[in-house]
PDB file of C-alpha atoms in Angstrom:
ATOM      1  CA  MET A   1     107.596 103.694  80.560  1.00  0.00           C
ATOM      2  CA  VAL A   2     105.765 102.149  83.508  1.00  0.00           C
ATOM      3  CA  ILE A   3     107.611 101.950  86.834  1.00  0.00           C
ATOM      4  CA  VAL A   4     106.108  99.926  89.675  1.00  0.00           C
ATOM      5  CA  VAL A   5     107.092 100.655  93.274  1.00  0.00           C
ATOM      6  CA  GLY A   6     104.249  99.198  95.377  1.00  0.00           C
ATOM      7  CA  ASN A   7     104.927  95.773  96.853  1.00  0.00           C
ATOM      8  CA  PRO A   8     105.112  93.002  95.840  1.00  0.00           C
ATOM      9  CA  ALA A   9     106.768  95.214  93.225  1.00  0.00           C
ATOM     10  CA  ASN A  10     108.107  92.549  90.858  1.00  0.00           C
ATOM     11  CA  THR A  11     104.899  90.552  90.658  1.00  0.00           C
ATOM     12  CA  ASN A  12     102.713  93.692  90.551  1.00  0.00           C
ATOM     13  CA  CYS A  13     104.832  94.885  87.633  1.00  0.00           C
ATOM     14  CA  LEU A  14     104.489  91.561  85.787  1.00  0.00           C
ATOM     15  CA  THR A  15     100.723  91.608  86.401  1.00  0.00           C
ATOM     16  CA  ALA A  16     100.471  95.177  85.085  1.00  0.00           C
ATOM     17  CA  SER A  17     102.421  94.195  81.974  1.00  0.00           C
ATOM     18  CA  LYS A  18     100.164  91.180  81.317  1.00  0.00           C
ATOM     19  CA  SER A  19      97.113  93.417  81.799  1.00  0.00           C
ATOM     20  CA  ALA A  20      98.358  95.942  79.212  1.00  0.00           C
ATOM     21  CA  PRO A  21      99.543  93.809  76.273  1.00  0.00           C
ATOM     22  CA  SER A  22      99.568  96.803  73.913  1.00  0.00           C
ATOM     23  CA  ILE A  23     102.540  98.268  75.846  1.00  0.00           C
ATOM     24  CA  PRO A  24     105.872  96.513  75.113  1.00  0.00           C
ATOM     25  CA  LYS A  25     106.869  94.428  78.127  1.00  0.00           C
ATOM     26  CA  GLU A  26     110.362  95.959  78.022  1.00  0.00           C
ATOM     27  CA  ASN A  27     108.704  99.287  78.961  1.00  0.00           C
ATOM     28  CA  PHE A  28     107.761  97.948  82.398  1.00  0.00           C
ATOM     29  CA  SER A  29     110.253  98.020  85.254  1.00  0.00           C
ATOM     30  CA  CYS A  30     110.086  97.790  89.017  1.00  0.00           C
ATOM     31  CA  LEU A  31     112.180  99.499  91.640  1.00  0.00           C
ATOM     32  CA  THR A  32     115.138  97.617  93.123  1.00  0.00           C
ATOM     33  CA  ARG A  33     117.261 100.770  93.143  1.00  0.00           C
ATOM     34  CA  LEU A  34     116.537 101.347  96.841  1.00  0.00           C
ATOM     35  CA  ASP A  35     118.157  97.974  97.599  1.00  0.00           C
ATOM     36  CA  HIS A  36     120.988  98.821  95.167  1.00  0.00           C
ATOM     37  CA  ASN A  37     121.599 102.150  96.942  1.00  0.00           C
ATOM     38  CA  ARG A  38     121.529 100.435 100.340  1.00  0.00           C
ATOM     39  CA  ALA A  39     124.112  97.896  99.175  1.00  0.00           C
ATOM     40  CA  LYS A  40     126.392 100.705  97.973  1.00  0.00           C
ATOM     41  CA  SER A  41     125.964 102.539 101.285  1.00  0.00           C
ATOM     42  CA  GLN A  42     126.828  99.457 103.378  1.00  0.00           C
ATOM     43  CA  ILE A  43     130.064  98.960 101.430  1.00  0.00           C
ATOM     44  CA  ALA A  44     130.889 102.674 101.622  1.00  0.00           C
ATOM     45  CA  LEU A  45     130.321 102.758 105.398  1.00  0.00           C
ATOM     46  CA  LYS A  46     132.540  99.734 105.905  1.00  0.00           C
ATOM     47  CA  LEU A  47     135.369 101.276 103.848  1.00  0.00           C
ATOM     48  CA  GLY A  48     134.982 104.882 105.031  1.00  0.00           C
ATOM     49  CA  VAL A  49     134.251 106.270 101.556  1.00  0.00           C
ATOM     50  CA  THR A  50     131.137 107.862 100.020  1.00  0.00           C
ATOM     51  CA  ALA A  51     128.454 105.807  98.268  1.00  0.00           C
ATOM     52  CA  ASP A  52     129.415 107.573  95.014  1.00  0.00           C
ATOM     53  CA  ASP A  53     132.825 105.882  95.275  1.00  0.00           C
ATOM     54  CA  VAL A  54     131.150 102.463  94.975  1.00  0.00           C
ATOM     55  CA  LYS A  55     129.796 101.190  91.652  1.00  0.00           C
ATOM     56  CA  ASN A  56     128.459  98.066  89.956  1.00  0.00           C
ATOM     57  CA  VAL A  57     126.817  96.369  92.908  1.00  0.00           C
ATOM     58  CA  ILE A  58     123.974  94.130  91.735  1.00  0.00           C
ATOM     59  CA  ILE A  59     120.594  93.266  93.193  1.00  0.00           C
ATOM     60  CA  TRP A  60     119.433  89.982  91.669  1.00  0.00           C
ATOM     61  CA  GLY A  61     115.828  88.825  91.808  1.00  0.00           C
ATOM     62  CA  ASN A  62     112.896  89.861  93.930  1.00  0.00           C
ATOM     63  CA  HIS A  63     112.439  93.050  95.942  1.00  0.00           C
ATOM     64  CA  SER A  64     111.951  90.911  99.031  1.00  0.00           C
ATOM     65  CA  SER A  65     114.066  89.265 101.698  1.00  0.00           C
ATOM     66  CA  THR A  66     115.253  86.678  99.117  1.00  0.00           C
ATOM     67  CA  GLN A  67     116.929  89.327  96.944  1.00  0.00           C
ATOM     68  CA  TYR A  68     120.622  88.708  96.402  1.00  0.00           C
ATOM     69  CA  PRO A  69     122.902  91.739  96.832  1.00  0.00           C
ATOM     70  CA  ASP A  70     126.042  90.770  94.887  1.00  0.00           C
ATOM     71  CA  VAL A  71     129.353  92.646  95.034  1.00  0.00           C
ATOM     72  CA  ASN A  72     131.499  90.123  93.153  1.00  0.00           C
ATOM     73  CA  HIS A  73     131.705  92.590  90.249  1.00  0.00           C
ATOM     74  CA  ALA A  74     131.567  95.825  92.262  1.00  0.00           C
ATOM     75  CA  LYS A  75     134.382  98.357  92.350  1.00  0.00           C
ATOM     76  CA  VAL A  76     135.344 101.001  94.879  1.00  0.00           C
ATOM     77  CA  LYS A  77     137.521 104.073  94.428  1.00  0.00           C
ATOM     78  CA  LEU A  78     140.279 104.095  97.050  1.00  0.00           C
ATOM     79  CA  GLN A  79     143.015 106.735  96.950  1.00  0.00           C
ATOM     80  CA  GLY A  80     142.158 107.486  93.323  1.00  0.00           C
ATOM     81  CA  LYS A  81     142.347 103.831  92.219  1.00  0.00           C
ATOM     82  CA  GLU A  82     139.486 101.476  91.369  1.00  0.00           C
ATOM     83  CA  VAL A  83     139.670  98.240  93.338  1.00  0.00           C
ATOM     84  CA  GLY A  84     137.351  95.222  93.507  1.00  0.00           C
ATOM     85  CA  VAL A  85     135.190  95.323  96.634  1.00  0.00           C
ATOM     86  CA  TYR A  86     136.229  91.821  97.771  1.00  0.00           C
ATOM     87  CA  GLU A  87     139.880  92.828  97.404  1.00  0.00           C
ATOM     88  CA  ALA A  88     139.350  96.171  99.179  1.00  0.00           C
ATOM     89  CA  LEU A  89     137.417  94.749 102.141  1.00  0.00           C
ATOM     90  CA  LYS A  90     139.268  91.461 102.658  1.00  0.00           C
ATOM     91  CA  ASP A  91     136.300  90.262 104.722  1.00  0.00           C
ATOM     92  CA  ASP A  92     134.570  87.483 102.785  1.00  0.00           C
ATOM     93  CA  SER A  93     132.554  86.245 105.758  1.00  0.00           C
ATOM     94  CA  TRP A  94     130.933  89.691 106.234  1.00  0.00           C
ATOM     95  CA  LEU A  95     130.251  90.035 102.485  1.00  0.00           C
ATOM     96  CA  LYS A  96     128.673  86.571 102.308  1.00  0.00           C
ATOM     97  CA  GLY A  97     126.764  86.922 105.579  1.00  0.00           C
ATOM     98  CA  GLU A  98     125.864  90.072 107.455  1.00  0.00           C
ATOM     99  CA  PHE A  99     126.140  92.373 104.415  1.00  0.00           C
ATOM    100  CA  ILE A 100     123.560  90.330 102.492  1.00  0.00           C
ATOM    101  CA  THR A 101     121.080  90.010 105.371  1.00  0.00           C
ATOM    102  CA  THR A 102     121.417  93.715 106.247  1.00  0.00           C
ATOM    103  CA  VAL A 103     120.465  94.763 102.702  1.00  0.00           C
ATOM    104  CA  GLN A 104     117.720  92.115 102.473  1.00  0.00           C
ATOM    105  CA  GLN A 105     116.100  93.226 105.736  1.00  0.00           C
ATOM    106  CA  ARG A 106     116.885  96.938 105.732  1.00  0.00           C
ATOM    107  CA  GLY A 107     113.324  98.015 104.900  1.00  0.00           C
ATOM    108  CA  ALA A 108     111.881  96.036 107.805  1.00  0.00           C
ATOM    109  CA  ALA A 109     114.600  97.358 110.146  1.00  0.00           C
ATOM    110  CA  VAL A 110     113.801 100.987 109.214  1.00  0.00           C
ATOM    111  CA  ILE A 111     110.075 100.461 109.819  1.00  0.00           C
ATOM    112  CA  LYS A 112     110.811  98.812 113.177  1.00  0.00           C
ATOM    113  CA  ALA A 113     113.076 101.680 114.271  1.00  0.00           C
ATOM    114  CA  ARG A 114     111.045 104.625 112.947  1.00  0.00           C
ATOM    115  CA  LYS A 115     107.542 103.114 112.955  1.00  0.00           C
ATOM    116  CA  LEU A 116     107.467 104.565 109.423  1.00  0.00           C
ATOM    117  CA  SER A 117     108.782 103.418 106.062  1.00  0.00           C
ATOM    118  CA  SER A 118     111.880 104.940 104.483  1.00  0.00           C
ATOM    119  CA  ALA A 119     109.798 107.129 102.166  1.00  0.00           C
ATOM    120  CA  MET A 120     112.527 109.667 101.392  1.00  0.00           C
ATOM    121  CA  SER A 121     115.062 106.932 100.512  1.00  0.00           C
ATOM    122  CA  ALA A 122     112.467 105.354  98.223  1.00  0.00           C
ATOM    123  CA  ALA A 123     111.753 108.719  96.588  1.00  0.00           C
ATOM    124  CA  LYS A 124     115.482 109.217  95.988  1.00  0.00           C
ATOM    125  CA  ALA A 125     115.733 105.714  94.491  1.00  0.00           C
ATOM    126  CA  ILE A 126     112.770 106.378  92.171  1.00  0.00           C
ATOM    127  CA  SER A 127     114.411 109.590  90.935  1.00  0.00           C
ATOM    128  CA  ASP A 128     117.706 107.675  90.366  1.00  0.00           C
ATOM    129  CA  HIS A 129     115.818 104.981  88.424  1.00  0.00           C
ATOM    130  CA  VAL A 130     113.976 107.526  86.247  1.00  0.00           C
ATOM    131  CA  ARG A 131     117.087 109.666  85.710  1.00  0.00           C
ATOM    132  CA  ASP A 132     119.030 106.655  84.422  1.00  0.00           C
ATOM    133  CA  ILE A 133     116.215 105.645  82.068  1.00  0.00           C
ATOM    134  CA  TRP A 134     116.067 109.197  80.755  1.00  0.00           C
ATOM    135  CA  PHE A 135     119.772 110.078  80.553  1.00  0.00           C
ATOM    136  CA  GLY A 136     121.394 106.629  80.435  1.00  0.00           C
ATOM    137  CA  THR A 137     123.960 105.009  82.711  1.00  0.00           C
ATOM    138  CA  PRO A 138     127.487 106.442  82.895  1.00  0.00           C
ATOM    139  CA  GLU A 139     130.154 104.687  80.809  1.00  0.00           C
ATOM    140  CA  GLY A 140     131.506 101.636  82.640  1.00  0.00           C
ATOM    141  CA  GLU A 141     128.664 101.562  85.166  1.00  0.00           C
ATOM    142  CA  PHE A 142     125.572  99.432  85.518  1.00  0.00           C
ATOM    143  CA  VAL A 143     122.548  99.604  87.798  1.00  0.00           C
ATOM    144  CA  SER A 144     119.926  97.206  89.139  1.00  0.00           C
ATOM    145  CA  MET A 145     116.388  97.230  87.815  1.00  0.00           C
ATOM    146  CA  GLY A 146     113.495  94.764  87.864  1.00  0.00           C
ATOM    147  CA  VAL A 147     112.815  93.941  84.205  1.00  0.00           C
ATOM    148  CA  ILE A 148     111.332  91.125  82.131  1.00  0.00           C
ATOM    149  CA  SER A 149     113.710  88.162  82.182  1.00  0.00           C
ATOM    150  CA  ASP A 150     113.138  87.044  78.565  1.00  0.00           C
ATOM    151  CA  GLY A 151     116.411  86.366  76.750  1.00  0.00           C
ATOM    152  CA  ASN A 152     118.738  86.779  79.745  1.00  0.00           C
ATOM    153  CA  SER A 153     121.991  84.770  79.722  1.00  0.00           C
ATOM    154  CA  TYR A 154     122.017  83.955  83.452  1.00  0.00           C
ATOM    155  CA  GLY A 155     119.742  80.923  83.481  1.00  0.00           C
ATOM    156  CA  ILE A 156     116.771  82.782  84.955  1.00  0.00           C
ATOM    157  CA  PRO A 157     113.483  81.434  83.500  1.00  0.00           C
ATOM    158  CA  ASP A 158     111.690  83.643  80.958  1.00  0.00           C
ATOM    159  CA  ASP A 159     108.520  85.534  81.853  1.00  0.00           C
ATOM    160  CA  LEU A 160     109.592  86.637  85.325  1.00  0.00           C
ATOM    161  CA  LEU A 161     110.002  90.246  86.412  1.00  0.00           C
ATOM    162  CA  TYR A 162     113.484  89.882  87.950  1.00  0.00           C
ATOM    163  CA  SER A 163     116.121  92.385  89.009  1.00  0.00           C
ATOM    164  CA  PHE A 164     119.212  92.288  86.797  1.00  0.00           C
ATOM    165  CA  PRO A 165     122.259  94.448  86.198  1.00  0.00           C
ATOM    166  CA  VAL A 166     121.446  96.686  83.213  1.00  0.00           C
ATOM    167  CA  VAL A 167     123.000  99.441  81.162  1.00  0.00           C
ATOM    168  CA  ILE A 168     120.770 102.090  79.607  1.00  0.00           C
ATOM    169  CA  LYS A 169     121.307 104.066  76.436  1.00  0.00           C
ATOM    170  CA  ASN A 170     118.790 106.037  74.350  1.00  0.00           C
ATOM    171  CA  LYS A 171     116.064 105.210  76.925  1.00  0.00           C
ATOM    172  CA  THR A 172     116.546 101.477  76.268  1.00  0.00           C
ATOM    173  CA  TRP A 173     117.913  99.043  78.834  1.00  0.00           C
ATOM    174  CA  LYS A 174     120.063  96.028  78.057  1.00  0.00           C
ATOM    175  CA  PHE A 175     121.219  93.188  80.277  1.00  0.00           C
ATOM    176  CA  VAL A 176     124.869  93.340  81.324  1.00  0.00           C
ATOM    177  CA  GLU A 177     126.151  90.148  79.702  1.00  0.00           C
ATOM    178  CA  GLY A 178     128.978  87.773  80.463  1.00  0.00           C
ATOM    179  CA  LEU A 179     129.477  88.288  84.218  1.00  0.00           C
ATOM    180  CA  PRO A 180     130.937  85.109  85.720  1.00  0.00           C
ATOM    181  CA  ILE A 181     128.627  83.580  88.325  1.00  0.00           C
ATOM    182  CA  ASN A 182     130.122  81.464  91.114  1.00  0.00           C
ATOM    183  CA  ASP A 183     128.318  78.635  92.922  1.00  0.00           C
ATOM    184  CA  PHE A 184     127.431  80.823  95.923  1.00  0.00           C
ATOM    185  CA  SER A 185     125.763  83.397  93.632  1.00  0.00           C
ATOM    186  CA  ARG A 186     124.047  80.732  91.524  1.00  0.00           C
ATOM    187  CA  GLU A 187     122.283  79.291  94.551  1.00  0.00           C
ATOM    188  CA  LYS A 188     121.095  82.722  95.747  1.00  0.00           C
ATOM    189  CA  MET A 189     119.943  83.764  92.249  1.00  0.00           C
ATOM    190  CA  ASP A 190     117.950  80.541  91.804  1.00  0.00           C
ATOM    191  CA  LEU A 191     116.341  80.853  95.244  1.00  0.00           C
ATOM    192  CA  THR A 192     114.916  84.312  94.530  1.00  0.00           C
ATOM    193  CA  ALA A 193     113.796  83.176  91.032  1.00  0.00           C
ATOM    194  CA  LYS A 194     111.903  80.292  92.657  1.00  0.00           C
ATOM    195  CA  GLU A 195     110.109  82.731  94.970  1.00  0.00           C
ATOM    196  CA  LEU A 196     109.144  84.923  91.987  1.00  0.00           C
ATOM    197  CA  ALA A 197     107.812  81.925  90.054  1.00  0.00           C
ATOM    198  CA  GLU A 198     105.659  80.983  93.081  1.00  0.00           C
ATOM    199  CA  GLU A 199     104.410  84.571  93.503  1.00  0.00           C
ATOM    200  CA  LYS A 200     103.542  84.730  89.806  1.00  0.00           C
ATOM    201  CA  GLU A 201     101.599  81.468  90.004  1.00  0.00           C
ATOM    202  CA  THR A 202      99.629  82.661  93.045  1.00  0.00           C
ATOM    203  CA  ALA A 203      98.870  86.049  91.466  1.00  0.00           C
ATOM    204  CA  PHE A 204      97.731  84.559  88.160  1.00  0.00           C
ATOM    205  CA  GLU A 205      95.527  81.974  89.894  1.00  0.00           C
ATOM    206  CA  PHE A 206      93.893  84.801  91.839  1.00  0.00           C
ATOM    207  CA  LEU A 207      93.405  86.898  88.704  1.00  0.00           C
ATOM    208  CA  SER A 208      91.939  84.042  86.678  1.00  0.00           C
ATOM    209  CA  SER A 209      89.385  83.332  89.425  1.00  0.00           C
ATOM    210  CA  ALA A 210      88.508  87.005  89.995  1.00  0.00           C
TER     211      ALA A 210
END
């Protein structure tokens, strides 16, 4: 397994995979778990629960400010019952606005405030990512991971390193299939895919001229 953390993580990961064709491309992944954890934390803070009470948030796309944190399929445990996040929060304008921009720009905000990156949060996210690859995802839960887009059912072009919801079993990840995608999500997912396609083109032009 090869896990890429250094930015631009998705495109660096794709470049590494192309440069090592003897390693299966499914063995390459990049870290979007930090964004995933931040999305869980924002929901938890808003609802006054712990981040462990929130599951199945999704980070779609690039580990950049175009990423799309999606909670349409997320659940939260409230008073012992699992409830959809939209239903629990009853605040669609926050979920479609400030929540998304906060997660998208959290890294920059931390650097601005601390004059340092969020190294410990990243380290925690890397250990979460590796633990799930090694031990698998809990039953009924999925996580976000930047993986090769080939064969996905969400209309994302092949040959991009894109963050998807995945489940992991026996050290093998699989796309979570069949999640309904509304028009709002579609637009955000396509926007971040477009950015990744442009990054890929720029990187490959640079490599071919090097």
